[in-house]
XYZ file of C-alpha atoms in Angstrom:
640
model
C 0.000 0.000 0.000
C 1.575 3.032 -1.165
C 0.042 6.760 -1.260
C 2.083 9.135 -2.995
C 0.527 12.275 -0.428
C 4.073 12.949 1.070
C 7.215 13.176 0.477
C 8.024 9.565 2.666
C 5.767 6.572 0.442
C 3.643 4.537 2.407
C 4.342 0.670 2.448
C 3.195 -2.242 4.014
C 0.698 -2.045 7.335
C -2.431 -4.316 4.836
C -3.276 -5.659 7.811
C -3.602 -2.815 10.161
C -5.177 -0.865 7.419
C -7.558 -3.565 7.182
C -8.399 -3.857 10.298
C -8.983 0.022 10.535
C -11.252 0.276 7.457
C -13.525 -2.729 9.108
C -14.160 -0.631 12.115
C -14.185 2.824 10.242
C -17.247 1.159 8.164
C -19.101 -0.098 11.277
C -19.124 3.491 12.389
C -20.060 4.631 9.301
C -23.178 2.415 9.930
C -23.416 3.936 13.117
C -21.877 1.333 15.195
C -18.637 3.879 16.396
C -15.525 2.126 17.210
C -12.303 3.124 19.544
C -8.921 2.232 18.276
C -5.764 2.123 19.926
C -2.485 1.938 17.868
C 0.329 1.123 19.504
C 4.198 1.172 18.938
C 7.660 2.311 19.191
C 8.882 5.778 18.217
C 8.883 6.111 14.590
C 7.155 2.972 13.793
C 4.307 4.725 11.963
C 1.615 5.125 14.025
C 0.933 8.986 13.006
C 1.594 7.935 9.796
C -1.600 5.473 9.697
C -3.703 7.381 10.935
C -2.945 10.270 8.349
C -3.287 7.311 6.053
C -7.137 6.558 7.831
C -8.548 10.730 7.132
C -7.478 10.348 3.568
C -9.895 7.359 3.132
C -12.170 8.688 5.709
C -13.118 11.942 4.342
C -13.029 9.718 0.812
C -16.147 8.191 2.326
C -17.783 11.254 3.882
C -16.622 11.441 7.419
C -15.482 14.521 8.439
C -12.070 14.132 10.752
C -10.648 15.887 13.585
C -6.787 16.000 15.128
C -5.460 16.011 18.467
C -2.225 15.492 19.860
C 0.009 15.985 23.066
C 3.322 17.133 23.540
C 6.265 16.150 26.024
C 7.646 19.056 26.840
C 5.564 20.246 28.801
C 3.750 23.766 29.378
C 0.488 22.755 27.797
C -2.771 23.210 29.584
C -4.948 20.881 30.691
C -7.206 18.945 27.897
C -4.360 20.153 25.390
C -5.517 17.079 23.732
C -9.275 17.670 22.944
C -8.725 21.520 22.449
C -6.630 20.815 19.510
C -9.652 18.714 18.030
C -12.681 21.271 18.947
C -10.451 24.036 17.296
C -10.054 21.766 14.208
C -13.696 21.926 13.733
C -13.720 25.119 14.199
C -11.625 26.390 11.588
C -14.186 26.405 9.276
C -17.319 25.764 11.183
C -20.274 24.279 9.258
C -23.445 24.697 9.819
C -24.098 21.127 12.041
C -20.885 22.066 14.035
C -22.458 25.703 14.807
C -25.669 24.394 15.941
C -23.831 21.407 18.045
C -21.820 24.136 19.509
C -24.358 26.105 19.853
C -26.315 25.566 23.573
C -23.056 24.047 24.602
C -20.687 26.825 24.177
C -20.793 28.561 27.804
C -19.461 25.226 28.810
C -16.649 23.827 26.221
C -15.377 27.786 26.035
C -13.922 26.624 29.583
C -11.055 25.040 27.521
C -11.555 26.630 24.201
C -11.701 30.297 24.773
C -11.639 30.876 21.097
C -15.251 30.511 21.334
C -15.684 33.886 23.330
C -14.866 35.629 19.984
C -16.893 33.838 17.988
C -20.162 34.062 20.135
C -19.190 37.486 22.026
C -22.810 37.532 23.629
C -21.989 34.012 25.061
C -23.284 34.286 29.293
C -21.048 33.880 31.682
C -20.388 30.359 32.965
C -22.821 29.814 35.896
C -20.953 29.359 38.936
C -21.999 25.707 40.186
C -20.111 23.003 42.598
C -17.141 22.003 41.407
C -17.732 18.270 40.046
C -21.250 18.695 38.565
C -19.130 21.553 36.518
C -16.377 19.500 35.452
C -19.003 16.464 34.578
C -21.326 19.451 32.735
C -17.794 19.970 30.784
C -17.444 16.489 29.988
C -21.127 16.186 28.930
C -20.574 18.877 26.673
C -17.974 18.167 25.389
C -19.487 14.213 24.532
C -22.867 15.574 23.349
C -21.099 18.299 20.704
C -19.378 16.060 19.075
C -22.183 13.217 19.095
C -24.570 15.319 17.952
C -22.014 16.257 15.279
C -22.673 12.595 13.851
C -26.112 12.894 13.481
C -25.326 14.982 10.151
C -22.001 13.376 9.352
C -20.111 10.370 10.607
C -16.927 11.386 12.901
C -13.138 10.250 12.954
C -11.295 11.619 15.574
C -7.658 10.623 15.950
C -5.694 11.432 19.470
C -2.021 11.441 19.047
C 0.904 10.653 21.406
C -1.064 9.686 24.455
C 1.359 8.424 26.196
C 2.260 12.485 27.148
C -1.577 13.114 27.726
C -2.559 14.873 31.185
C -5.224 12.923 32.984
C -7.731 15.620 33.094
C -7.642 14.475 29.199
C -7.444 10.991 29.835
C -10.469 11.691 31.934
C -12.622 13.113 28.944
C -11.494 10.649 26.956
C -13.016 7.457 29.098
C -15.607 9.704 29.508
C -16.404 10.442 25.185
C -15.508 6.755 24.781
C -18.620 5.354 26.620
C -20.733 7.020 23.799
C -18.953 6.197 21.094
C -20.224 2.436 20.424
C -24.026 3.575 19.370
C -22.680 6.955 17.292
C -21.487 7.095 13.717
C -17.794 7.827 15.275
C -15.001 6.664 14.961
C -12.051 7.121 17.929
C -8.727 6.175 17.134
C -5.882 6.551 19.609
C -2.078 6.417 19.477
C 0.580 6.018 21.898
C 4.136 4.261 22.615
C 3.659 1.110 24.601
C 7.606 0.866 25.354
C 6.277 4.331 27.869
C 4.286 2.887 29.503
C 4.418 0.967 33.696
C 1.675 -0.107 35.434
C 1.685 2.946 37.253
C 1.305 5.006 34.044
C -1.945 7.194 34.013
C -2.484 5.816 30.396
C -2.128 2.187 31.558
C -5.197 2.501 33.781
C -7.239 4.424 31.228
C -6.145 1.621 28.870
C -7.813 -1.009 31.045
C -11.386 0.831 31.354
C -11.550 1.525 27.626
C -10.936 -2.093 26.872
C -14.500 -2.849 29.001
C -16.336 -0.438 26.715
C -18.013 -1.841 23.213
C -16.210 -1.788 20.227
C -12.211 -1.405 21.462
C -9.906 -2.204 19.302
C -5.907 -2.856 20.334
C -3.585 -2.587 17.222
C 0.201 -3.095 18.070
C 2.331 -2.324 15.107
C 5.816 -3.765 14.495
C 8.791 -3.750 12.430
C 7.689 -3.932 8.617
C 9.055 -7.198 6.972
C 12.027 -7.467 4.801
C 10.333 -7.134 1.812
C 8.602 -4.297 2.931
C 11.855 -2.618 3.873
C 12.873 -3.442 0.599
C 9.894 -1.790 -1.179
C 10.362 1.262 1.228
C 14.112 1.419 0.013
C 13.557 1.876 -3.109
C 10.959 4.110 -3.354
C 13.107 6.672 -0.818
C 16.615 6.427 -2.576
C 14.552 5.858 -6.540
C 16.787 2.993 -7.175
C 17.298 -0.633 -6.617
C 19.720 -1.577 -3.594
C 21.994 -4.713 -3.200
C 19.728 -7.504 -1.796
C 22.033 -8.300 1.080
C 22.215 -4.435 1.938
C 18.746 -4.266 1.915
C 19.022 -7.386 4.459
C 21.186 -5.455 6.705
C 19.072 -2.491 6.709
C 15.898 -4.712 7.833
C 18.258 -6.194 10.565
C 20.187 -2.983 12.071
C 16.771 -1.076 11.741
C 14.293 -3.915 13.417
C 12.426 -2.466 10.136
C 11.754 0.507 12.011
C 10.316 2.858 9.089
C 11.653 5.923 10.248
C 15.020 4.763 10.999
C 14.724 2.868 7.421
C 13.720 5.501 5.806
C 16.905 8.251 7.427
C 19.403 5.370 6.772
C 18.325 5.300 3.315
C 18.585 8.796 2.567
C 21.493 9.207 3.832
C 23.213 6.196 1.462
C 21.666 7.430 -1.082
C 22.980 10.801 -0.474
C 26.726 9.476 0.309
C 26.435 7.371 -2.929
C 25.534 10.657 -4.917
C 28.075 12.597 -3.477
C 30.741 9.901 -3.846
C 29.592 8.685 -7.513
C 29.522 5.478 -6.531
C 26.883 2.728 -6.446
C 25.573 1.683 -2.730
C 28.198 -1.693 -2.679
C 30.927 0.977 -2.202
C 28.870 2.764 0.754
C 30.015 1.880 4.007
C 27.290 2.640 6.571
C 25.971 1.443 10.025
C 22.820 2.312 11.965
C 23.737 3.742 15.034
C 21.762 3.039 18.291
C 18.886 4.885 18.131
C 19.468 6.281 14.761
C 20.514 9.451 16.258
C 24.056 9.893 14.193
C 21.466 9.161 11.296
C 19.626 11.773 12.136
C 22.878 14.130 12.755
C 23.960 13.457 9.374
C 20.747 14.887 7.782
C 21.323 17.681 10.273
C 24.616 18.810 9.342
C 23.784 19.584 6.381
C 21.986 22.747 6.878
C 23.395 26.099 7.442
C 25.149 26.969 10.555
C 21.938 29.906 10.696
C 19.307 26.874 9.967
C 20.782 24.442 12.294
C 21.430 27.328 15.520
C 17.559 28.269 15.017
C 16.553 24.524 15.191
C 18.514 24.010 17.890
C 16.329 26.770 19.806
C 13.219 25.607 18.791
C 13.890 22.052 19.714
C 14.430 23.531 23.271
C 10.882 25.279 23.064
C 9.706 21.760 22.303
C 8.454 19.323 19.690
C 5.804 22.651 18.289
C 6.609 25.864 18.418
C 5.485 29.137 17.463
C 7.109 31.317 14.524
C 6.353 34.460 16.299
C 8.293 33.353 19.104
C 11.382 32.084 16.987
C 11.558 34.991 15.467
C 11.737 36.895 19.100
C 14.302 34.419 19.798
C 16.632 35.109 17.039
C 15.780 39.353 17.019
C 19.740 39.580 15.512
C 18.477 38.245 12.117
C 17.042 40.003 9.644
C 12.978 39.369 8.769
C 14.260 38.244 5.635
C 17.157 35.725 6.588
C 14.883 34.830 9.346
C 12.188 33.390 6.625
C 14.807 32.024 4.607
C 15.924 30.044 7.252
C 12.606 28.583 7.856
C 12.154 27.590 4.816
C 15.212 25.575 4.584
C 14.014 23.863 7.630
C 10.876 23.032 5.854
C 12.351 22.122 2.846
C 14.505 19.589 4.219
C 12.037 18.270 5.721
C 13.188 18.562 9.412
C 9.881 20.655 10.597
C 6.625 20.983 8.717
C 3.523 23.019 9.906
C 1.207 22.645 11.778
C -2.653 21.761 9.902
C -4.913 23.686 11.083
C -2.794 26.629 13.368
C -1.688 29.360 11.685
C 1.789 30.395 12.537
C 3.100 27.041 13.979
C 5.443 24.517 13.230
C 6.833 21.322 14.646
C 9.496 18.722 14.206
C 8.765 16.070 11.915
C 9.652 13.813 14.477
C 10.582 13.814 18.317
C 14.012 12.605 17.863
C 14.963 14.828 15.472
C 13.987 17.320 18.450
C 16.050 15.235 20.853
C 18.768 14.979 19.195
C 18.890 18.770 18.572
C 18.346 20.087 22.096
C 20.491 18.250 23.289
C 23.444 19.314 21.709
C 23.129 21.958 24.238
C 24.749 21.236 27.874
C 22.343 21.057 30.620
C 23.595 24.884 31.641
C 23.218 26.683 28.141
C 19.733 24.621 28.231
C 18.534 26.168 31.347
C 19.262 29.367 30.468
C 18.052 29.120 27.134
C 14.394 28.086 28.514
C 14.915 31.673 30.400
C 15.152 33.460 27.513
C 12.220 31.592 25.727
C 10.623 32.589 29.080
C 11.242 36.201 28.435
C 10.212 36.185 25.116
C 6.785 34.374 26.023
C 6.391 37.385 28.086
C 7.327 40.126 25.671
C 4.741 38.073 22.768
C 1.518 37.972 25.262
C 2.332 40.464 27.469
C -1.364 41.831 27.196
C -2.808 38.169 28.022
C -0.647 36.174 30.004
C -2.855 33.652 31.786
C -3.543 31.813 28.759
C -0.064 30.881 28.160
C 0.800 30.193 32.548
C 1.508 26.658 31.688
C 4.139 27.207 29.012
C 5.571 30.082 30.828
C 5.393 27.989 34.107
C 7.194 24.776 32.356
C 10.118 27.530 30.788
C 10.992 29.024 34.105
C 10.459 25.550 35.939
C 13.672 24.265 33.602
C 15.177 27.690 33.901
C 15.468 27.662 37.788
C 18.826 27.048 38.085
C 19.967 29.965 36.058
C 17.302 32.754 36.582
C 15.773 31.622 40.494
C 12.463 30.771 41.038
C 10.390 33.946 41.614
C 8.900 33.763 38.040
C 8.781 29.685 38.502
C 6.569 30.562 41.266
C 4.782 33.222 39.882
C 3.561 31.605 36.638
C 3.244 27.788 38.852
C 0.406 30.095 40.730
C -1.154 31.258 37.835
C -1.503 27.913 35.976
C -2.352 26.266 38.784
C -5.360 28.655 38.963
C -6.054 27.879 35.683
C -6.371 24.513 36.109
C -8.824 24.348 38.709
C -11.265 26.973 36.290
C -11.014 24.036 34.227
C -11.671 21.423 36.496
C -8.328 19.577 35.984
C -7.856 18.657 39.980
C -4.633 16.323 39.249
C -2.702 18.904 36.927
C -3.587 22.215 39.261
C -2.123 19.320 42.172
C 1.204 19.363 40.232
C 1.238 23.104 39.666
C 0.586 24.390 42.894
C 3.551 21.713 44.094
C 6.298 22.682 41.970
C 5.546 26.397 42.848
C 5.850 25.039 46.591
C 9.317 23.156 45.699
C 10.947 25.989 44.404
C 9.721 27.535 47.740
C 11.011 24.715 50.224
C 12.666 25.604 53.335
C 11.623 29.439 52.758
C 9.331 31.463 55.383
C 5.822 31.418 54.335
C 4.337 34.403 52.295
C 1.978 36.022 50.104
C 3.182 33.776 47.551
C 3.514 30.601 49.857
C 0.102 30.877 51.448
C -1.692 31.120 48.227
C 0.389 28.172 47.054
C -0.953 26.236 49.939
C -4.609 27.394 49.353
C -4.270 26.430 45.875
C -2.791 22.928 46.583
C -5.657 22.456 48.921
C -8.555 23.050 46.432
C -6.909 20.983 44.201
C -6.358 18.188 46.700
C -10.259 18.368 47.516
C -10.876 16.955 44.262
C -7.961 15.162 43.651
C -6.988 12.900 46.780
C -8.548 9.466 47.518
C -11.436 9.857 49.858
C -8.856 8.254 53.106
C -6.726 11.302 52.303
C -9.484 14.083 52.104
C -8.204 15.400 55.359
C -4.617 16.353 54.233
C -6.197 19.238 52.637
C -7.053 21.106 55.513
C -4.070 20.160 57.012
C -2.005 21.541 53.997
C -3.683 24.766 54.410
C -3.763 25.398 57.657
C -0.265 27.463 57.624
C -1.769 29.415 54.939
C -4.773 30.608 57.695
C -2.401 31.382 60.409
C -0.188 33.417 58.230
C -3.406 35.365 56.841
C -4.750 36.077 60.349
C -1.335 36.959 61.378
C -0.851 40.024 58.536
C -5.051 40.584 59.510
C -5.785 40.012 56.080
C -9.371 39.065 56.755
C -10.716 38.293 53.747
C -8.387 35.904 53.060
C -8.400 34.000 55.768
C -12.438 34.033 55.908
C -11.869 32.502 51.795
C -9.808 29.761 53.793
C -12.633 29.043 56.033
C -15.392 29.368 54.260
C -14.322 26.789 51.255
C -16.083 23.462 51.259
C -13.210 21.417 52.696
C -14.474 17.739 53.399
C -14.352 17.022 56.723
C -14.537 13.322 57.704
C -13.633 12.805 61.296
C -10.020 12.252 60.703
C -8.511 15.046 63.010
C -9.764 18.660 64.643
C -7.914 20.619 62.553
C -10.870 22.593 60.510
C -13.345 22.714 63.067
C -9.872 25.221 64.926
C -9.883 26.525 61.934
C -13.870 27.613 61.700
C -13.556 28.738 65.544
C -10.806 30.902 64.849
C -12.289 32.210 61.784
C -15.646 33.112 64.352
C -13.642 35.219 65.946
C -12.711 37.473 63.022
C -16.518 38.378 61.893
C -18.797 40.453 64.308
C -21.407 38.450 66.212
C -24.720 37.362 64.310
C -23.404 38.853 61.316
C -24.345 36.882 57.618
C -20.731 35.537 57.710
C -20.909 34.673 60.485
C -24.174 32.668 59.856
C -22.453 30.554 57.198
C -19.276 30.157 59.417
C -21.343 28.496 61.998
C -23.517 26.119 59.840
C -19.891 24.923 58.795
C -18.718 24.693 62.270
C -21.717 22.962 63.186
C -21.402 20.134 60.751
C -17.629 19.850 61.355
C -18.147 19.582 64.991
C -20.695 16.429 64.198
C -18.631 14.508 62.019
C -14.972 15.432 64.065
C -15.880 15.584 67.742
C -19.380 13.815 68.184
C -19.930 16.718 71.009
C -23.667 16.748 69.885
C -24.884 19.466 71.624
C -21.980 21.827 70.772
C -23.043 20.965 67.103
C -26.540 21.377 67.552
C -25.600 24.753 69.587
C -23.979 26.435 65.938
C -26.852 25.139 63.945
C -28.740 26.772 65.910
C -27.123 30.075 65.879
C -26.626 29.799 62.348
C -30.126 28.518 62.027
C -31.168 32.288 63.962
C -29.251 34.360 61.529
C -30.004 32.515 58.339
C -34.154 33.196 59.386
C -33.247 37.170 60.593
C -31.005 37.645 57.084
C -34.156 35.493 55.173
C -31.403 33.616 53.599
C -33.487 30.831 52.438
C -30.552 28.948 50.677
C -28.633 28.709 54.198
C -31.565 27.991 55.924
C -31.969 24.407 54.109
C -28.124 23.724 54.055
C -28.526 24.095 58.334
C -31.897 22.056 58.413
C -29.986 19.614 56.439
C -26.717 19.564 59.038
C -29.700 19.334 62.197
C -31.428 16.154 60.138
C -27.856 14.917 59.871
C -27.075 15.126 63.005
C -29.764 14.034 65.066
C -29.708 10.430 62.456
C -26.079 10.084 63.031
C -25.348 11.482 66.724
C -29.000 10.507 68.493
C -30.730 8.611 65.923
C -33.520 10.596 66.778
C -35.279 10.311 63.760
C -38.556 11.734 63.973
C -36.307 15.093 64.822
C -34.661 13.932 61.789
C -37.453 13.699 59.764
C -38.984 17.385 60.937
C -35.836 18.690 59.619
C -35.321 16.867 56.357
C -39.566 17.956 55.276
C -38.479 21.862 56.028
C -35.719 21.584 54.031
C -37.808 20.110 51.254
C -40.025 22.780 51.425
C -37.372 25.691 51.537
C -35.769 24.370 48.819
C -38.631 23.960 46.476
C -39.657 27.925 46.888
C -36.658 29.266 46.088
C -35.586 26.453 43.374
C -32.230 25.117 45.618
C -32.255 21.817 43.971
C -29.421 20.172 45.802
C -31.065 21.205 48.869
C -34.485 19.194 48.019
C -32.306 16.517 47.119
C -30.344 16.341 50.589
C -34.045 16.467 52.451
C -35.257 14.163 50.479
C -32.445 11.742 51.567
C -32.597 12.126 54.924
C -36.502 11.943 54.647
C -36.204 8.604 53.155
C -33.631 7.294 55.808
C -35.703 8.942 58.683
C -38.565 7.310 57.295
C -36.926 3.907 56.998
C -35.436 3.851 60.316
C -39.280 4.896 61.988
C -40.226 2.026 59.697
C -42.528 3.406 57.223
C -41.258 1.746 53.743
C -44.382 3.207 51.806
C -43.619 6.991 53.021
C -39.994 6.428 52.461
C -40.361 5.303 48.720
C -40.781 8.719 47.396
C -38.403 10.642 48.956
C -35.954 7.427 47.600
């Protein structure tokens, strides 16, 4: 199989393509499909799936692209905001309407869509995980109801460097995809991956869903290598070279395929046929590689070199920052040679980007540099990332977090902080609990051993939202112990408000130590008596006192108060939240459940006049409990 698209041919892989084609037809019969290729660097796994959109959109699908990248400084979902802007290049009609109700929600992680809808509402604020699983709904139902016009491929590269708010979304989009006219197709390197490996678990819950699909792909056969050979160098090789090639290169074709060049370049050179060519293919191919290198300019190769330290894509706007001493001019002729040689192509789809044909030509590059030069050089692309969005930073925290991360032994850590802050910030807008986790701790590592603050404590804060979310239930309680230094520093500079913010966030308390119910008291004492904050402090302290200390009546004492103010203030919403604690408490603490039960109908009621739906749904629980504890099965069947 051979397609003549590109400048490398396309051989062998009739039985993967095969097998791809059988379950790209199913979901073009609406029976959707997920594929995962795996494989070894430069086996061809991008390559087949470039292969799979050609004869895709032959057959009417329309096909979307997604990759990740291992450098780093990418934001969360990365992955599927590659895709969604792919579609929205040149929106059609069925994408708009898709998009359309669904936009205040997938905007979250494409903000592109602002500008496109600029009388778009404001996301409603909402808890955190019924916002992060309205994201993932949205995201699922766009692109579903995308298929109901026009059958879907969409291919998700290199997920072996995927974040696992991404994987997430992905197990998540996968459930659907069986009864859809879609078509998922995956592609990662297996050699990555450990049992530990984020990807390995997601790997084992999509193989439970309908219609998964593992493809491992291996060296071609010598044959193959032999067809691949002559199509790259145009001329017939030796038979026993063409052996050794298929042995040295495990038939590898992007190792085949540099080794082959370069013969055929040495051959041309030398003006001699390819028995005269001594070669061998070094470990890893990475001499292989060099010698393609070497021959650009000393200009072309210097500017690579940068750009393979900004990572394996890279913007041209911020190359050209990068090398301000050359002329516009020399500066476009030197990206051309690059693209002509066919070391960097650009990007489909984004405008002003380019990226290395492949990651080991990017390897190999950057790290020609010592580990010194290197750090200081991901300063300067720092800087520049700066200078290029200085009007809109937050956008780009991640990239400018992961430059001054690898920077931090030339330039300190203040910007390392700074930027670890902001993207960590970012991340939980966006729901991505595990990657905000990671930000907020790096910021805190360059910060070890320091006295705590401004920048510390709100390190701390951040690393305890994110651990809300993101820590096993058993470990819930490390949050409030990881913020707790970030409280007593607040109330120690009397910044107030930020130490009420402290307090007042939902931490989960489940009885394993004191430590937020002394937080909650303390916080008491910084709001005047009976006051509306103080109101919510107290429902708060209440239900922490229940599930830490047992001390009923002490809990039952700040419900009460709390109970008081919410009635004075007619703050209906806190109201049912403290009717809820009081039906809590008196089930758990006295199993006093006709007490129980009083509580749990009031709350009903509240709720349903002012339209607090998770309120209704917490009486109705502890209705239905009350109930079935007093032994009534028939009264406790609605409220169930």
């Amino acid at each position: 199989m051979t397609s003549s698209g590109r400048n490398t041919p396309f051989i062998g892989r009739e039985r993967e393509m095969a097998e791809l084609t059988a379950v790209l037809d199913g979901a073009l019969d609406g029976r959707g499909g997920l594929v995962m290729l795996a494989g070894e660097p430069g086996i061809g796994k991008t390559r087949l799936t470039e292969e799979l959109t050609i004869i895709a959109r032959q057959r009417g699908a329309a096909v979307t692209r997604g990759a990740c990248y291992e450098n780093g400084g990418t934001p969360p979902y990365w992955l599927w905001t590659r895709a969604i802007r792919s579609l929205l290049n040149e929106p059609s009609d069925a994408v708009l309407s898709a998009l359309e109700t669904r936009a205040a929600m997938i905007t979250e992680i494409v903000p592109e869509i602002r500008g496109m809808m600029p009388d778009l509402p404001a996301t409603p604020e909402t808890d955190p995980i019924q916002a992060r699983f309205r994201l993932f709904d949205a995201v699922t139902s766009f692109l579903s109801e995308l298929t109901a016009s026009q059958p879907l491929v969409v291919v998700l590269d290199d997920l072996h460097w995927a974040d696992q708010s991404s994987l997430d979304l992905l197990e998540f989009v996968a459930d659907e995809v069986s009864t859809k006219s879609m078509l998922l197709v995956g592609a990662y390197r297996d050699m990555e991956l450990t049992r530990q490996h984020p990807l390995s678990v997601t790997l084992a819950a999509l193989a439970r869903t309908r219609g998964f699909t593992r493809i491992p792909l291996r060296g071609l056969e010598s044959d193959e290598v032999g067809r691949l050979v002559e199509a790259v160098a145009d001329i017939a090789l030796p038979p026993d070279l063409i052996v050794e090639i298929h042995v040295r290169t495990e038939g590898n074709p992007f190792f085949v395929t540099e080794v082959t060049r370069d013969l055929a370049r040495a051959a041309a050179v030398r003006g001699v046929d390819f028995d005269a060519v001594q070669f061998r293919v070094p470990e890893g191919v990475r001499e292989a590689i060099g010698i393609r290198l070497n021959r650009l300019s000393d200009e072309c190769s210097q500017a690579l070199r940068i750009a393979a330290v900004i990572g394996r894509e890279f913007d041209i706007n911020l190359m050209k920052l990068m090398l301000r001493e050359l002329p516009s001019k020399r500066f476009l002729e030197v990206l051309e040679e690059a693209l002509s040689a066919g070391v960097v192509e650009e990007v489909p789809g984004a405008e002003g980007r380019c990226r290395f044909v492949h990651a080991l030509i990017q390897e190999t590059l950057s790290e020609e540099f010592s580990a010194a030069r290197r750090a200081g050089l991901h300063g300067e692309i720092g800087e520049a990332l700066e200078e290029l969005h200085a009007s809109q930073l937050e956008p780009h925290a991640d990239e400018l977090a992961y430059h001054f991360a690898n920077a931090e032994s030339a330039s300190g850590s203040s910007k390392l902080v700074r930027y670890s802050l902001m993207a960590g910030e970012q991340a939980l807008a966006t729901y991505a609990w595990e990657e905000a986790q990671s930000q907020f701790q790096r910021g805190l590592t360059a910060k070890d051993g320091q006295a705590i603050d401004a920048d510390k404590a709100a390190l701390l804060f951040g690393l305890a939202r994110a651990q809300t979310h993101a820590l096993e239930r058993h470990r819930l309680h490390e949050a409030v112990t990881t913020v707790r230094p970030a409280f007593e520093y607040y109330v120690a500079i009397e910044d107030v408000t930020a130490a009420l913010a402290i307090a007042e966030y939902p931490f989960v308390s489940l009885g394993e130590n004191a430590v937020l119910a002394e937080i909650l008291a303390e916080a008491l004492e910084l709001v005047p008596t009976a006051s509306p904050q103080a109101g919510r402090l107290l429902q708060r302290y209440g239900a922490t006192l229940s599930t830490e200390t047992g001390n009923f009546e002490a809990a039952m004492e700040a419900l009460s108060q709390s109970l008081t103010i919410a009635q004075r203030e007619n703050d209906t919403a806190l109201e049912v939240t403290v009717l809820n604690q009081m039906a809590a408490a008196h089930t758990h603490m006295r199993f006093n459940h006709q007490e129980a039960l009083e509580h749990s109908l009031r709350a009903i009621e509240l709720g349903r006049s002012v339209g607090q739906l998770q309120g209704q749904q917490q009486g109705h629980w502890w209705a239905a409990v009350a109930l079935l504890c007093l032994g009534d099965l028939d009264g406790a069947r609605p409220h169930a």
